CSV table of C-alpha atoms in Angstrom, one decimal:
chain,number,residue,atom,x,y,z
A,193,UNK,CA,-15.0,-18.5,14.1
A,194,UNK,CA,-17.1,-18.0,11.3
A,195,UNK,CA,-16.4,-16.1,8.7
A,196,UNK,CA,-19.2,-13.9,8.3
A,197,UNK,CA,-17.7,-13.3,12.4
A,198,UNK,CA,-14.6,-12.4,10.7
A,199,UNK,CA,-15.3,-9.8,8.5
A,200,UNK,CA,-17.5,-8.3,11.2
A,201,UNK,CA,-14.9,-7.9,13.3
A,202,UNK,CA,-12.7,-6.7,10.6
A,203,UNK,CA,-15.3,-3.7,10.3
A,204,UNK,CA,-15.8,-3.5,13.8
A,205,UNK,CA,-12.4,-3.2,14.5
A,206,UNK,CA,-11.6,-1.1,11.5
A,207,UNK,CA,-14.6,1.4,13.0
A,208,UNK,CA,-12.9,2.0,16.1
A,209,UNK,CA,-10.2,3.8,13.9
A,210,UNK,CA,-12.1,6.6,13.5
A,211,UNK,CA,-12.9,7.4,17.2
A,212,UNK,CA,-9.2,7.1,18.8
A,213,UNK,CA,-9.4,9.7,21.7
A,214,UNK,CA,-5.1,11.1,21.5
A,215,UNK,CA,-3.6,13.9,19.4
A,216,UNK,CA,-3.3,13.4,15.7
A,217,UNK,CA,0.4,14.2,15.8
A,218,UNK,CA,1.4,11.7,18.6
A,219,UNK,CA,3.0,8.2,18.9
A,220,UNK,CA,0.1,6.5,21.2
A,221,UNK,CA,-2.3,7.6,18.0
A,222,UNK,CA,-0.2,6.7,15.5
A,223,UNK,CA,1.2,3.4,17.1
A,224,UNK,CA,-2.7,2.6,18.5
A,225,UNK,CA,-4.1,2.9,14.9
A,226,UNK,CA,-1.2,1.1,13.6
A,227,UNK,CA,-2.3,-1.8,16.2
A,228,UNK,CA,-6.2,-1.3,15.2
A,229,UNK,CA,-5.6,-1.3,11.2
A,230,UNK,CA,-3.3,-4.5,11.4
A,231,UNK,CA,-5.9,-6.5,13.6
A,232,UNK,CA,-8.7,-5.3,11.5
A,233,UNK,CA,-7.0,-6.0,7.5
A,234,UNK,CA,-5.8,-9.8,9.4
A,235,UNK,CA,-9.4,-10.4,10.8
A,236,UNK,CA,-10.1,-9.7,6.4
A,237,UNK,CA,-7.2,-11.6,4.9
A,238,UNK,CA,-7.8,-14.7,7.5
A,239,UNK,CA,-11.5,-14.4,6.3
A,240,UNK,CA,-10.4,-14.1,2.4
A,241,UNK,CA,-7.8,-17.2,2.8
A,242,UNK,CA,-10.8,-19.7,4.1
A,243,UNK,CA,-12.6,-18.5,1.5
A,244,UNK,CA,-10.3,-19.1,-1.0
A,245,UNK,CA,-9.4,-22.1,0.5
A,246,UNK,CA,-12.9,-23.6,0.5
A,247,UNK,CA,-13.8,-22.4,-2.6
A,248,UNK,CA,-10.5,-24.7,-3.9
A,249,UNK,CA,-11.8,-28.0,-2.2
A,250,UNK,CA,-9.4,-27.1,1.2
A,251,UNK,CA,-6.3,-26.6,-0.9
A,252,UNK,CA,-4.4,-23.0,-1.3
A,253,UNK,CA,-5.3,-22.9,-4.6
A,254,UNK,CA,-2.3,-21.6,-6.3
A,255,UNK,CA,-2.7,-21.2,-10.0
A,256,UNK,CA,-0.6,-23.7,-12.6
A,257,UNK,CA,2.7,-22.9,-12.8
A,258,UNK,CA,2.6,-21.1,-9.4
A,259,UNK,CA,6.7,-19.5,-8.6
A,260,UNK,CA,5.8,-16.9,-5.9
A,261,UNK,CA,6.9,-17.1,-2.5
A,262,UNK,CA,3.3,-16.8,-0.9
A,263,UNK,CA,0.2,-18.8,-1.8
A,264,UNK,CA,-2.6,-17.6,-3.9
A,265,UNK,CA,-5.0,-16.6,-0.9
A,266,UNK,CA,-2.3,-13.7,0.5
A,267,UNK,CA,-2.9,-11.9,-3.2
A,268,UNK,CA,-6.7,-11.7,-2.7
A,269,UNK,CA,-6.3,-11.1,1.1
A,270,UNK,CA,-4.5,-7.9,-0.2
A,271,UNK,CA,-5.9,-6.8,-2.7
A,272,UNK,CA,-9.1,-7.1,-0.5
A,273,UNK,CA,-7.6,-4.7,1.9
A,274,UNK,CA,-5.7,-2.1,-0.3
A,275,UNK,CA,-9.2,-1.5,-2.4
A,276,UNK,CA,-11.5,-1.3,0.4
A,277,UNK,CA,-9.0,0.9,2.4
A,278,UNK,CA,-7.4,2.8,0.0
A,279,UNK,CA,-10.2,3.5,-3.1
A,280,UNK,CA,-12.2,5.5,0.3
A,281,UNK,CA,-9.0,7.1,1.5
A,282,UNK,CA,-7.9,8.4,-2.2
A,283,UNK,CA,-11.6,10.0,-3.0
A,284,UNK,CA,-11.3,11.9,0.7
A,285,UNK,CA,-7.7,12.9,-0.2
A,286,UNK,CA,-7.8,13.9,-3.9
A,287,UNK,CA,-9.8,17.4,-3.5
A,288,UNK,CA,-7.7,18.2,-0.5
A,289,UNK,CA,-4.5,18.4,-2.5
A,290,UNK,CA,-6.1,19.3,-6.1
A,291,UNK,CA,-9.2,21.7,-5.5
A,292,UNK,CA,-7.2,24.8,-6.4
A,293,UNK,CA,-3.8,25.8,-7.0
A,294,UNK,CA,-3.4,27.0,-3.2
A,295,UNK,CA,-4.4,23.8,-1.7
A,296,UNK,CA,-2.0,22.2,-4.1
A,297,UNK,CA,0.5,24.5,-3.2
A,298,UNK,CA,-0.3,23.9,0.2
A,299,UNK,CA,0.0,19.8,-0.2
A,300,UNK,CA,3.5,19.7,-1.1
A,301,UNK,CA,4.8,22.9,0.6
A,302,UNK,CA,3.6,21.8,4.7
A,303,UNK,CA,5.0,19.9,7.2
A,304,UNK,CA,2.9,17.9,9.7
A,305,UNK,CA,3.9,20.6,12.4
A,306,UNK,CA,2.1,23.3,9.9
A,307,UNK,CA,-1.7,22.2,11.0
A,308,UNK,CA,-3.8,25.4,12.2
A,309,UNK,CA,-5.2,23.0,14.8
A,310,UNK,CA,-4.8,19.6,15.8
A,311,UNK,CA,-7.3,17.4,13.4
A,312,UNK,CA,-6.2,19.4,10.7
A,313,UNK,CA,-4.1,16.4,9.3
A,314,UNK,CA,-6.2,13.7,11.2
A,315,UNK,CA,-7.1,11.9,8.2
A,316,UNK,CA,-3.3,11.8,7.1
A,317,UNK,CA,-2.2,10.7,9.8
A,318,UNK,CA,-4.4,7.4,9.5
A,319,UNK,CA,-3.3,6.9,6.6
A,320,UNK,CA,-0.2,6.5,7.0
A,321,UNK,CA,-0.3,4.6,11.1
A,322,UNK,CA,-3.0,2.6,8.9
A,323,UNK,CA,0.0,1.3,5.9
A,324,UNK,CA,2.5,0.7,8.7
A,325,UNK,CA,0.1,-1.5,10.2
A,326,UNK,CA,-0.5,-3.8,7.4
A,327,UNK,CA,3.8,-3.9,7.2
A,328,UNK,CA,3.4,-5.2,10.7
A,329,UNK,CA,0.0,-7.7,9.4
A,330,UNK,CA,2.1,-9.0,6.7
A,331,UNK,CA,5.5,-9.5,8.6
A,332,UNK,CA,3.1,-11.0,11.6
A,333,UNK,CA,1.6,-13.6,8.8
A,334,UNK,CA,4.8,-14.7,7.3
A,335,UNK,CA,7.7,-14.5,9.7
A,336,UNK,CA,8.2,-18.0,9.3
A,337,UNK,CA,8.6,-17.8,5.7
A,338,UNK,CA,11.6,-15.3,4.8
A,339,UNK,CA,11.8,-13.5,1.7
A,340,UNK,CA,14.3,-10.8,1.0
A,341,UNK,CA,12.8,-8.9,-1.4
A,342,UNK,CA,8.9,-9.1,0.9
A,343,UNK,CA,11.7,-8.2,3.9
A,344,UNK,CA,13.3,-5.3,2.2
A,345,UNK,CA,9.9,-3.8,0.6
A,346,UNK,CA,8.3,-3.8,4.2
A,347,UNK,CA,10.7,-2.1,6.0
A,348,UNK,CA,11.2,0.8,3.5
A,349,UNK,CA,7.7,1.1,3.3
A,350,UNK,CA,7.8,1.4,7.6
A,351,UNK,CA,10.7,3.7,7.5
A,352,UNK,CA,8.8,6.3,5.1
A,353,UNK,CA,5.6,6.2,7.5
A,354,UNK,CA,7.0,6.7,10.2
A,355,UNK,CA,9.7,9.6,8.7
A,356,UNK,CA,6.5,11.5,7.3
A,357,UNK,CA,4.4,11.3,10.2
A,358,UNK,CA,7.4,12.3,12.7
A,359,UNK,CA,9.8,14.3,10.8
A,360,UNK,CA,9.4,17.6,9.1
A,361,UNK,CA,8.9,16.1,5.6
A,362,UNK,CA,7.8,18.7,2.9
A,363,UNK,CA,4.6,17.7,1.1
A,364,UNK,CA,2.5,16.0,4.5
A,365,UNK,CA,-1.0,16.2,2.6
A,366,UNK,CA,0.6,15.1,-1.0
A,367,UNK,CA,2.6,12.3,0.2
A,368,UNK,CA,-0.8,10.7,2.0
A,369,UNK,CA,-2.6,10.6,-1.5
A,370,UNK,CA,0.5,9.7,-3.0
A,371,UNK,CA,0.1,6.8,-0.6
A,372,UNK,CA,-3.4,5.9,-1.6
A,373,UNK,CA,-2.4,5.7,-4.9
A,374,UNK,CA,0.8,3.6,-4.7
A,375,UNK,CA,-0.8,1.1,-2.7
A,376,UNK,CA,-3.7,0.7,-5.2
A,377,UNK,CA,-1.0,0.0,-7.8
A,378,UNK,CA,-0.1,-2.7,-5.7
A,379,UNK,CA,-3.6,-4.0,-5.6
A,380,UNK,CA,-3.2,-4.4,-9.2
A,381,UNK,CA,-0.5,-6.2,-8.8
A,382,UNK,CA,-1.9,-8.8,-6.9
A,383,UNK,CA,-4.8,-9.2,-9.1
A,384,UNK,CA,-2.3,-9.3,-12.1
A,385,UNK,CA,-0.6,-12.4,-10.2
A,386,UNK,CA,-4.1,-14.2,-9.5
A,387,UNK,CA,-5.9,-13.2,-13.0
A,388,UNK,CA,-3.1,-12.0,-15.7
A,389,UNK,CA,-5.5,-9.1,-16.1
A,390,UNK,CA,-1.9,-7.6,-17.6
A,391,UNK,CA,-3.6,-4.0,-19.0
A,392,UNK,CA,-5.0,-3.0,-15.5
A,393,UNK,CA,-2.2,-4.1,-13.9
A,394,UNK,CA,0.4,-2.5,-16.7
A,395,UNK,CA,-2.0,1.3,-16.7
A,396,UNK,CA,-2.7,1.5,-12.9
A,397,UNK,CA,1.1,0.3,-11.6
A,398,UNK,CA,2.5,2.8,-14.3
A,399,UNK,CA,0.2,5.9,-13.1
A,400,UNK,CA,0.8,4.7,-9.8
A,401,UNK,CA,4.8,5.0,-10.1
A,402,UNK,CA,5.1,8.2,-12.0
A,403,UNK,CA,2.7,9.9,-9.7
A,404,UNK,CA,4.8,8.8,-7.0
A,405,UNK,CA,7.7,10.0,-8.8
A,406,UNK,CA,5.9,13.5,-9.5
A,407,UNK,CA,4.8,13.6,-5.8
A,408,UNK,CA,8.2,12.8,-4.5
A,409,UNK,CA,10.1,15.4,-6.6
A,410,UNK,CA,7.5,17.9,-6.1
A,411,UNK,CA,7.8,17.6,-2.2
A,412,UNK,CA,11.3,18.1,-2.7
A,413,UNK,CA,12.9,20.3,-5.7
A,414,UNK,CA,10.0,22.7,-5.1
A,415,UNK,CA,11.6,23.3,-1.5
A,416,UNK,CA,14.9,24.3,0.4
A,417,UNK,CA,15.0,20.4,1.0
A,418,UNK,CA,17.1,18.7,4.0
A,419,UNK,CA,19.3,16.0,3.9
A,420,UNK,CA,16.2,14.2,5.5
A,421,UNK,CA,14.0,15.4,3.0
A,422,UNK,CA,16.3,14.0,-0.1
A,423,UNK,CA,16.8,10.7,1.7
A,424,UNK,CA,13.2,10.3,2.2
A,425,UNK,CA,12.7,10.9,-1.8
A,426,UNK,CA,15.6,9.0,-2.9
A,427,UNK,CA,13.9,6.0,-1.2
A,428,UNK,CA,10.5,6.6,-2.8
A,429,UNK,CA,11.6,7.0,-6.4
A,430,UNK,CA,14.0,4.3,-6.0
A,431,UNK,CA,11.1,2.0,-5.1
A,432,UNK,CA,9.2,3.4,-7.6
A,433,UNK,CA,11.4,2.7,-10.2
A,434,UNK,CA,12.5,-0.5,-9.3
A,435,UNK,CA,8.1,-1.3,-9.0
A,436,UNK,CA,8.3,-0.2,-12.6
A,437,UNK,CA,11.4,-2.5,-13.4
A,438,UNK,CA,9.7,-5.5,-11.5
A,439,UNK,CA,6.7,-4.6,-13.8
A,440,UNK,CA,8.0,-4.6,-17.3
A,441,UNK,CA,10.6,-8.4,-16.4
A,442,UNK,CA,6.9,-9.9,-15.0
A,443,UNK,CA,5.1,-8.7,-18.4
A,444,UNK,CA,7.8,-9.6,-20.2
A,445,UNK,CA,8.1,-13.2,-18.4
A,446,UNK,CA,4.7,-13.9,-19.0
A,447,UNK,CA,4.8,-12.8,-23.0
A,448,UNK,CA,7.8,-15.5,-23.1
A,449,UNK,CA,5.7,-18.0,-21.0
A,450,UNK,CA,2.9,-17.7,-23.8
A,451,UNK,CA,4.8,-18.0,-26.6
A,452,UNK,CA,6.6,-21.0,-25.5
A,453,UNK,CA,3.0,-22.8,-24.7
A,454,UNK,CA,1.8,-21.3,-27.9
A,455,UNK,CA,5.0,-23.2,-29.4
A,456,UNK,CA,4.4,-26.6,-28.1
A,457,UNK,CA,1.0,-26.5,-28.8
C-alpha cells in the first residue's frame, strides 16, 4: 500500500470516530473508539516509519550515538499523532474548563455520571478511549521488543483511562485537558530525542507536568475525595514527577555528552 493510501486511511478511519452510534458513557463506545483511534494513529505511524525509512536510503535512520530502545521512526510516528490529535482536542477542551470561574468549578468538581444529558461529555470521553488506544497501538507495534519502563508507562496510562471514564473520578472535564496537554509534553519529548530541540522540550514537558500536577490535586484536595480518587492522583503525580526526573537526567546526560565531545575536540 502506498503511502499517500495510508494516511488516507488514517483520516478515514480516524473520521469514523466522530459518528459512533452508542452512549457516550458505555463500554462498546469507549472500547469501539479505542479500536478506531489505534487502527487510525498505526495506519499514521506505519506511513511516518516508510517515510522515514526512505528518506534514510531504507535504513531506520537512528541518529549517531543512538541508546533508546525503539528506532528513530517510532519518535516521529508519535509525535505525528500526539500533535495532530491532541493540539485539536486541547483548543476544543481549554474554554470548556477555563471560560469562567463556574465552568472551572464545574471541571474539577463533576463526575462522568453528572452530564445533564448523554453527549454532554462526548468529547471527553474520546479523548480518553482515543489515549487508551494508542497504549494498545504501541504495545501492538512492539510486543516483541520488551521494555520495562515502555511496559510500566503504558499500563498506568490504561489504568487512568479507563478509571476516569468508568469510575466516579472528581474533575471528568479537567482531567481530559489535562490529558491533551500531558500528551503534548510527550510529543516534545520525542522531538527532543530526534532533534535535541532541548528548550521546547525542557518549557512544554515542564508546563506539561505541573499542570498535571495542579489538575490532579485540584480534582482531589478541592473534594471529599475517595480512596479511589487519591489512588488515581497518587499515580498521576507520581508519573509526573518521575516525567520531570526523567527530564532533568536526559538534559543533564546530553550537557555531559557535549562537553566530553567539546573536550576531545
Amino acid at each position: 500500500m502506498a503511502d499517500s493510501s495510508l494516511y488516507l486511511v488514517a483520516a478515514c478511519v480516524a473520521g469514523m470516530g466522530l459518528h459512533v452510534p452508542l452512549h457516550p458513557q458505555s463500554v462498546g463506545f469507549f472500547a469501539l473508539q479505542a479500536s478506531i483511534w489505534c487502527v487510525s494513529s498505526g495506519a499514521l505511524v506505519v506511513a511516518r516509519r516508510r517515510a522515514w525509512k526512505r528518506f534514510h536510503g531504507g535504513v531506520e535512520g537512528n541518529p549517531p550515538e543512538w541508546a533508546h530502545a525503539f528506532p528513530a521512526w517510532t519518535y516521529d510516528g508519535s509525535a505525528c499523532v500526539m500533535i495532530l490529535t491532541y493540539v485539536p482536542f486541547l483548543l476544543a477542551t481549554a474554554p470548556r474548563c477555563f471560560a469562567s470561574m463556574d465552568a472551572f468549578i464545574a471541571a474539577h468538581s463533576r463526575t462522568y455520571m453528572a452530564a445533564s444529558y448523554p453527549e454532554e461529555f462526548w468529547l471527553e470521553h474520546l479523548i480518553y478511549s482515543s489515549l487508551f488506544g494508542y497504549m494498545v497501538r504501541d504495545m501492538l507495534l512492539f510486543f516483541h521488543k520488551p521494555d520495562l519502563l515502555f511496559t510500566i508507562h503504558h499500563f498506568c496510562v490504561c489504568f487512568l483511562m479507563v478509571g476516569i471514564s468508568f469510575w466516579e473520578i472528581h474533575g471528568f472535564r479537567l482531567l481530559a485537558l489535562t490529558t491533551a496537554v500531558v500528551e503534548l509534553g510527550s510529543a516534545s519529548f520525542s522531538l527532543w530525542v530526534l532533534y535535541r530541540w532541548r528548550r521546547q522540550y525542557v518549557f512544554i514537558m515542564t508546563v506539561s507536568n505541573v499542570f498535571w500536577v495542579f489538575a490532579a490535586c485540584a480534582c482531589t484536595v478541592l473534594h471529599s475525595a475517595t480512596t479511589l480518587q487519591i489512588v488515581m492522583c497518587s499515580v498521576g503525580v507520581s508519573m509526573a514527577f518521575a516525567r520531570q526526573g526523567y527530564l532533568l537526567w536526559e538534559v543533564w546526560c546530553s550537557s555531559e555528552t557535549r562537553k566530553e565531545s567539546a573536550k576531545a575536540k
